[in-house]
């Protein structure tokens, strides 16, 4: 391969949707070549999580990637990526809260595989979605701490027309639960308005949002206003921050977020 060509890289777990394709389109615009990985990373799933039933459709993914002009789809086997490997990339700090607290080992699994993929693909730029906000911060920390030569690009969340953040896991929702799912983003939007205009009313609004979600049938895992630097709880609208949420609808765990001041 001509080494003067820039490579844009989009790591995914497959079951591709428009959100993934938007990352690929951005990479196409900004690089000579675009590489997409499709790898359902066993290291990032907990023992009681959905690794075995995670949707897989490599042929469909390859044709979707091709339809937006992706040059290479890299789909290694689990064995290729994990065999005989005893090294882990453990990022500190931002991994300790929220997803990291609830999913022990998850971010070490993500960081280890993303570091390996960076070394295999050697991209100039790599594209990640803000949909997984904490993952963005973890990868940014890893790249800084390990002096990895890659330019990270974080891309806005692509949503369904009713506001639900696109996710491969939305396929798990029954039609009835799928109808309820947009309430998560609606409540985040309601809280955003409060944070931006009446931050001293936030606690009341948070309680309202939590109750509204329970009434819709959600089981809330967390719903908080956090610093975009540290992910610690904040009540300050004058610093980059985000509303972050995780909740269950039936057995399906949904996550979503809204950033309040864009620092990307
Ligand atoms: P996944 O296949 O779920 O691991 O996602 C692969 C990449 O696509 C990650 O960087 C995700 O943050 C990103 N992504 C997933 N869903 C969306 C979405 N709705 N909008 C934008 N990016 C997304």
Tab-separated table of C-alpha atoms and ligand atoms in Angstrom:
chain	number	residue	atom	x	y	z
A	1	UNK	CA	0.000	0.000	0.000
A	2	UNK	CA	1.212	3.495	-0.884
A	3	UNK	CA	2.394	4.783	2.498
A	4	UNK	CA	1.653	8.401	1.602
A	5	UNK	CA	-2.077	7.636	1.553
A	6	UNK	CA	-3.961	8.517	4.723
A	7	UNK	CA	-6.064	5.818	6.338
A	8	UNK	CA	-9.294	6.581	8.194
A	9	UNK	CA	-10.421	3.822	10.543
A	10	UNK	CA	-13.857	2.992	11.930
A	11	UNK	CA	-13.883	0.203	14.539
A	12	UNK	CA	-17.291	-1.501	14.921
A	13	UNK	CA	-18.912	-4.642	16.244
A	14	UNK	CA	-20.967	-5.005	13.065
A	15	UNK	CA	-24.773	-5.158	12.739
A	16	UNK	CA	-24.207	-1.890	10.933
A	17	UNK	CA	-26.782	0.913	10.923
A	18	UNK	CA	-26.895	4.526	9.722
A	19	UNK	CA	-24.897	5.701	12.764
A	20	UNK	CA	-21.987	3.483	11.759
A	21	UNK	CA	-22.367	4.532	8.121
A	22	UNK	CA	-22.184	8.215	9.109
A	23	UNK	CA	-18.791	7.540	10.724
A	24	UNK	CA	-17.663	5.818	7.529
A	25	UNK	CA	-18.873	8.701	5.347
A	26	UNK	CA	-16.888	11.143	7.484
A	27	UNK	CA	-13.807	8.974	7.159
A	28	UNK	CA	-14.285	8.790	3.385
A	29	UNK	CA	-14.419	12.599	3.191
A	30	UNK	CA	-11.265	13.088	5.228
A	31	UNK	CA	-8.955	10.247	4.117
A	32	UNK	CA	-7.643	8.502	1.013
A	33	UNK	CA	-8.622	5.053	2.275
A	34	UNK	CA	-11.204	3.925	4.790
A	35	UNK	CA	-10.832	0.737	6.811
A	36	UNK	CA	-13.704	-0.623	8.895
A	37	UNK	CA	-13.262	-3.401	11.419
A	38	UNK	CA	-16.134	-5.729	12.272
A	39	UNK	CA	-15.296	-7.572	15.450
A	40	UNK	CA	-17.645	-8.609	18.235
A	41	UNK	CA	-15.041	-8.223	20.928
A	42	UNK	CA	-15.448	-10.965	23.534
A	43	UNK	CA	-13.197	-9.106	25.991
A	44	UNK	CA	-15.664	-6.253	26.412
A	45	UNK	CA	-18.682	-8.395	27.372
A	46	UNK	CA	-19.339	-9.464	30.952
A	47	UNK	CA	-20.272	-13.096	31.718
A	48	UNK	CA	-23.982	-12.251	31.979
A	49	UNK	CA	-24.038	-9.941	28.966
A	50	UNK	CA	-25.248	-10.529	25.414
A	51	UNK	CA	-22.056	-11.710	23.645
A	52	UNK	CA	-23.567	-14.929	22.272
A	53	UNK	CA	-26.783	-13.329	21.018
A	54	UNK	CA	-25.204	-10.085	19.726
A	55	UNK	CA	-26.462	-9.651	16.109
A	56	UNK	CA	-23.951	-10.835	13.489
A	57	UNK	CA	-24.312	-10.431	9.725
A	58	UNK	CA	-20.929	-10.058	8.067
A	59	UNK	CA	-22.179	-10.356	4.472
A	60	UNK	CA	-24.813	-7.650	5.046
A	61	UNK	CA	-22.265	-5.454	6.845
A	62	UNK	CA	-19.753	-5.817	4.009
A	63	UNK	CA	-22.271	-4.707	1.404
A	64	UNK	CA	-23.426	-1.751	3.523
A	65	UNK	CA	-19.806	-0.683	4.042
A	66	UNK	CA	-19.168	-1.037	0.323
A	67	UNK	CA	-22.255	1.073	-0.455
A	68	UNK	CA	-20.675	4.071	1.299
A	69	UNK	CA	-17.288	3.545	-0.343
A	70	UNK	CA	-15.339	1.746	2.381
A	71	UNK	CA	-12.150	0.281	0.929
A	72	UNK	CA	-11.375	-2.526	3.378
A	73	UNK	CA	-13.500	-4.467	5.863
A	74	UNK	CA	-11.307	-6.218	8.414
A	75	UNK	CA	-13.187	-8.974	10.219
A	76	UNK	CA	-10.730	-10.987	12.307
A	77	UNK	CA	-11.754	-14.062	14.292
A	78	UNK	CA	-11.836	-13.862	18.080
A	79	UNK	CA	-8.938	-16.293	18.142
A	80	UNK	CA	-6.784	-14.034	15.938
A	81	UNK	CA	-7.344	-11.084	18.234
A	82	UNK	CA	-7.056	-12.734	21.648
A	83	UNK	CA	-5.039	-15.964	21.317
A	84	UNK	CA	-2.044	-16.330	23.652
A	85	UNK	CA	-2.294	-12.683	24.601
A	86	UNK	CA	-1.587	-11.845	28.248
A	87	UNK	CA	-1.345	-8.057	27.924
A	88	UNK	CA	-4.193	-5.733	28.855
A	89	UNK	CA	-4.565	-1.998	28.351
A	90	UNK	CA	-6.124	-0.669	31.555
A	91	UNK	CA	-7.035	3.015	31.376
A	92	UNK	CA	-7.413	4.765	34.732
A	93	UNK	CA	-9.647	7.600	35.886
A	94	UNK	CA	-12.561	7.941	33.471
A	95	UNK	CA	-13.064	4.163	33.429
A	96	UNK	CA	-13.962	4.031	37.102
A	97	UNK	CA	-17.475	5.468	36.965
A	98	UNK	CA	-20.799	4.711	35.217
A	99	UNK	CA	-20.301	2.042	32.547
A	100	UNK	CA	-16.952	1.048	34.039
A	101	UNK	CA	-18.447	0.596	37.491
A	102	UNK	CA	-21.370	-1.445	36.211
A	103	UNK	CA	-19.452	-3.466	33.626
A	104	UNK	CA	-16.186	-4.571	35.280
A	105	UNK	CA	-13.461	-5.215	32.716
A	106	UNK	CA	-15.496	-3.678	29.886
A	107	UNK	CA	-13.191	-0.751	29.158
A	108	UNK	CA	-10.028	-2.845	29.522
A	109	UNK	CA	-11.532	-5.117	26.867
A	110	UNK	CA	-12.329	-2.149	24.639
A	111	UNK	CA	-8.958	-0.422	25.095
A	112	UNK	CA	-6.937	-3.606	24.579
A	113	UNK	CA	-8.658	-4.433	21.297
A	114	UNK	CA	-8.729	-0.836	20.024
A	115	UNK	CA	-4.981	-0.510	20.741
A	116	UNK	CA	-4.339	-3.724	18.810
A	117	UNK	CA	-6.538	-2.558	15.931
A	118	UNK	CA	-4.686	0.780	15.823
A	119	UNK	CA	-1.383	-1.089	15.545
A	120	UNK	CA	-2.704	-3.390	12.824
A	121	UNK	CA	-4.464	-0.722	10.716
A	122	UNK	CA	-2.150	2.225	11.534
A	123	UNK	CA	-4.735	4.889	10.745
A	124	UNK	CA	-4.062	8.627	10.503
A	125	UNK	CA	-7.568	9.246	11.862
A	126	UNK	CA	-10.010	7.083	13.797
A	127	UNK	CA	-13.741	7.692	14.115
A	128	UNK	CA	-15.874	7.043	17.191
A	129	UNK	CA	-19.455	7.973	18.030
A	130	UNK	CA	-20.466	10.275	20.886
A	131	UNK	CA	-23.293	7.764	21.406
A	132	UNK	CA	-20.729	5.925	23.553
A	133	UNK	CA	-19.547	9.054	25.325
A	134	UNK	CA	-17.523	7.367	28.053
A	135	UNK	CA	-15.825	5.169	25.448
A	136	UNK	CA	-14.735	8.336	23.602
A	137	UNK	CA	-13.135	9.687	26.775
A	138	UNK	CA	-11.443	6.355	27.500
A	139	UNK	CA	-9.965	6.107	23.997
A	140	UNK	CA	-8.841	9.744	24.164
A	141	UNK	CA	-7.099	9.056	27.484
A	142	UNK	CA	-5.433	5.919	26.115
A	143	UNK	CA	-4.179	7.729	23.006
A	144	UNK	CA	-2.747	10.550	25.117
A	145	UNK	CA	-1.228	8.317	27.772
A	146	UNK	CA	0.374	5.872	25.324
A	147	UNK	CA	1.387	8.558	22.774
A	148	UNK	CA	-0.457	6.757	20.011
A	149	UNK	CA	-0.119	8.642	16.741
A	150	UNK	CA	-3.732	8.886	15.672
A	151	UNK	CA	-6.087	11.802	15.277
A	152	UNK	CA	-9.381	10.965	17.024
A	153	UNK	CA	-12.659	12.208	15.579
A	154	UNK	CA	-15.833	12.016	17.627
A	155	UNK	CA	-19.065	12.111	15.619
A	156	UNK	CA	-22.577	13.180	16.673
A	157	UNK	CA	-25.132	10.510	17.525
A	158	UNK	CA	-27.355	9.511	14.625
A	159	UNK	CA	-30.980	9.148	15.701
A	160	UNK	CA	-34.174	7.577	14.424
A	161	UNK	CA	-36.819	10.138	13.377
A	162	UNK	CA	-38.449	9.767	16.828
A	163	UNK	CA	-35.181	10.592	18.605
A	164	UNK	CA	-34.048	7.116	19.662
A	165	UNK	CA	-30.270	6.826	19.294
A	166	UNK	CA	-29.467	4.211	16.670
A	167	UNK	CA	-27.911	1.100	18.164
A	168	UNK	CA	-27.396	-2.492	17.084
A	169	UNK	CA	-29.122	-3.464	20.344
A	170	UNK	CA	-32.372	-1.714	19.321
A	171	UNK	CA	-33.056	-4.901	17.325
A	172	UNK	CA	-33.710	-6.656	20.658
A	173	UNK	CA	-36.743	-4.427	21.385
A	174	UNK	CA	-40.238	-5.819	20.809
A	175	UNK	CA	-42.505	-3.505	18.764
A	176	UNK	CA	-44.214	-2.462	21.995
A	177	UNK	CA	-40.967	-1.571	23.776
A	178	UNK	CA	-39.605	0.080	20.628
A	179	UNK	CA	-42.518	2.527	20.835
A	180	UNK	CA	-41.602	3.432	24.417
A	181	UNK	CA	-37.866	3.785	23.764
A	182	UNK	CA	-37.838	7.438	22.529
A	183	UNK	CA	-38.908	8.560	26.022
A	184	UNK	CA	-35.264	8.277	27.051
A	185	UNK	CA	-34.075	10.979	24.638
A	186	UNK	CA	-37.212	13.080	25.272
A	187	UNK	CA	-36.374	13.208	28.975
A	188	UNK	CA	-32.739	14.010	28.273
A	189	UNK	CA	-33.912	16.906	26.083
A	190	UNK	CA	-36.193	18.108	28.864
A	191	UNK	CA	-33.247	18.036	31.290
A	192	UNK	CA	-30.999	19.811	28.791
A	193	UNK	CA	-33.428	22.720	28.688
A	194	UNK	CA	-33.389	22.921	32.490
A	195	UNK	CA	-29.579	22.726	32.722
A	196	UNK	CA	-29.157	25.465	30.149
A	197	UNK	CA	-31.800	27.858	31.452
A	198	UNK	CA	-32.684	27.015	35.064
A	199	UNK	CA	-29.852	24.914	36.498
A	200	UNK	CA	-31.015	25.521	40.087
A	201	UNK	CA	-34.186	23.573	39.246
A	202	UNK	CA	-32.197	20.558	38.100
A	203	UNK	CA	-32.817	18.276	41.104
A	204	UNK	CA	-36.593	18.600	40.715
A	205	UNK	CA	-36.386	18.062	36.985
A	206	UNK	CA	-34.200	14.987	37.489
A	207	UNK	CA	-36.781	13.455	39.794
A	208	UNK	CA	-39.518	14.222	37.274
A	209	UNK	CA	-37.527	12.593	34.476
A	210	UNK	CA	-36.787	9.503	36.568
A	211	UNK	CA	-40.461	9.131	37.472
A	212	UNK	CA	-41.529	9.640	33.855
A	213	UNK	CA	-39.148	6.901	32.714
A	214	UNK	CA	-40.380	4.472	35.362
A	215	UNK	CA	-43.970	5.249	34.323
A	216	UNK	CA	-43.036	4.338	30.726
A	217	UNK	CA	-41.686	0.986	31.920
A	218	UNK	CA	-37.952	1.796	32.073
A	219	UNK	CA	-35.709	0.536	34.840
A	220	UNK	CA	-33.225	3.338	35.306
A	221	UNK	CA	-29.591	2.397	35.851
A	222	UNK	CA	-28.196	5.924	35.971
A	223	UNK	CA	-29.309	9.363	34.824
A	224	UNK	CA	-26.935	12.185	35.727
A	225	UNK	CA	-25.399	15.517	34.843
A	226	UNK	CA	-21.625	15.062	34.694
A	227	UNK	CA	-18.444	16.900	33.836
A	228	UNK	CA	-17.224	16.121	30.330
A	229	UNK	CA	-13.642	16.108	31.642
A	230	UNK	CA	-13.879	13.753	34.604
A	231	UNK	CA	-17.413	12.320	34.377
A	232	UNK	CA	-17.896	13.342	38.026
A	233	UNK	CA	-21.372	14.633	38.908
A	234	UNK	CA	-21.667	18.349	38.274
A	235	UNK	CA	-24.269	21.076	38.557
A	236	UNK	CA	-22.285	23.649	36.580
A	237	UNK	CA	-23.677	24.800	33.255
A	238	UNK	CA	-20.637	27.009	32.618
A	239	UNK	CA	-18.255	24.068	32.043
A	240	UNK	CA	-18.342	21.380	29.355
A	241	UNK	CA	-20.732	18.783	30.696
A	242	UNK	CA	-23.154	16.109	29.605
A	243	UNK	CA	-26.353	14.418	30.603
A	244	UNK	CA	-25.749	10.679	30.570
A	245	UNK	CA	-28.226	7.853	30.927
A	246	UNK	CA	-28.395	4.085	30.974
A	247	UNK	CA	-31.571	2.145	31.519
A	248	UNK	CA	-33.267	-1.127	30.809
A	249	UNK	CA	-36.372	-1.596	28.684
A	250	UNK	CA	-37.253	-5.221	29.247
A	251	UNK	CA	-33.909	-7.023	29.029
A	252	UNK	CA	-32.381	-4.453	26.692
A	253	UNK	CA	-29.904	-1.967	28.092
A	254	UNK	CA	-30.061	1.403	26.339
A	255	UNK	CA	-27.543	4.213	26.766
A	256	UNK	CA	-27.782	7.772	25.539
A	257	UNK	CA	-26.403	11.211	26.320
A	258	UNK	CA	-26.504	14.877	25.411
A	259	UNK	CA	-23.457	17.112	25.630
A	260	UNK	CA	-24.249	20.590	26.935
A	261	UNK	CA	-21.216	22.453	25.654
A	262	UNK	CA	-19.453	21.021	22.689
A	263	UNK	CA	-15.734	20.673	23.338
A	264	UNK	CA	-14.929	18.443	20.373
B	1	LIG	P1	-20.468	-0.505	17.988
B	1	LIG	O1	-20.571	-1.344	16.756
B	1	LIG	O2	-21.746	-0.399	18.748
B	1	LIG	O3	-19.274	-0.895	18.831
B	1	LIG	O4	-20.173	0.962	17.481
B	1	LIG	C1	-19.079	1.249	16.639
B	1	LIG	C2	-18.883	2.728	16.600
B	1	LIG	O5	-20.069	3.357	16.089
B	1	LIG	C3	-18.643	3.343	17.996
B	1	LIG	O6	-17.662	4.372	17.893
B	1	LIG	C4	-19.996	3.870	18.357
B	1	LIG	O7	-19.939	4.943	19.280
B	1	LIG	C5	-20.488	4.346	17.005
B	1	LIG	N1	-21.949	4.439	17.009
B	1	LIG	C6	-22.838	3.525	17.464
B	1	LIG	N2	-24.095	3.998	17.357
B	1	LIG	C7	-24.004	5.244	16.845
B	1	LIG	C8	-24.952	6.258	16.499
B	1	LIG	N3	-26.258	6.089	16.680
B	1	LIG	N4	-24.492	7.425	15.990
B	1	LIG	C9	-23.163	7.613	15.812
B	1	LIG	N5	-22.219	6.697	16.110
B	1	LIG	C10	-22.627	5.530	16.617
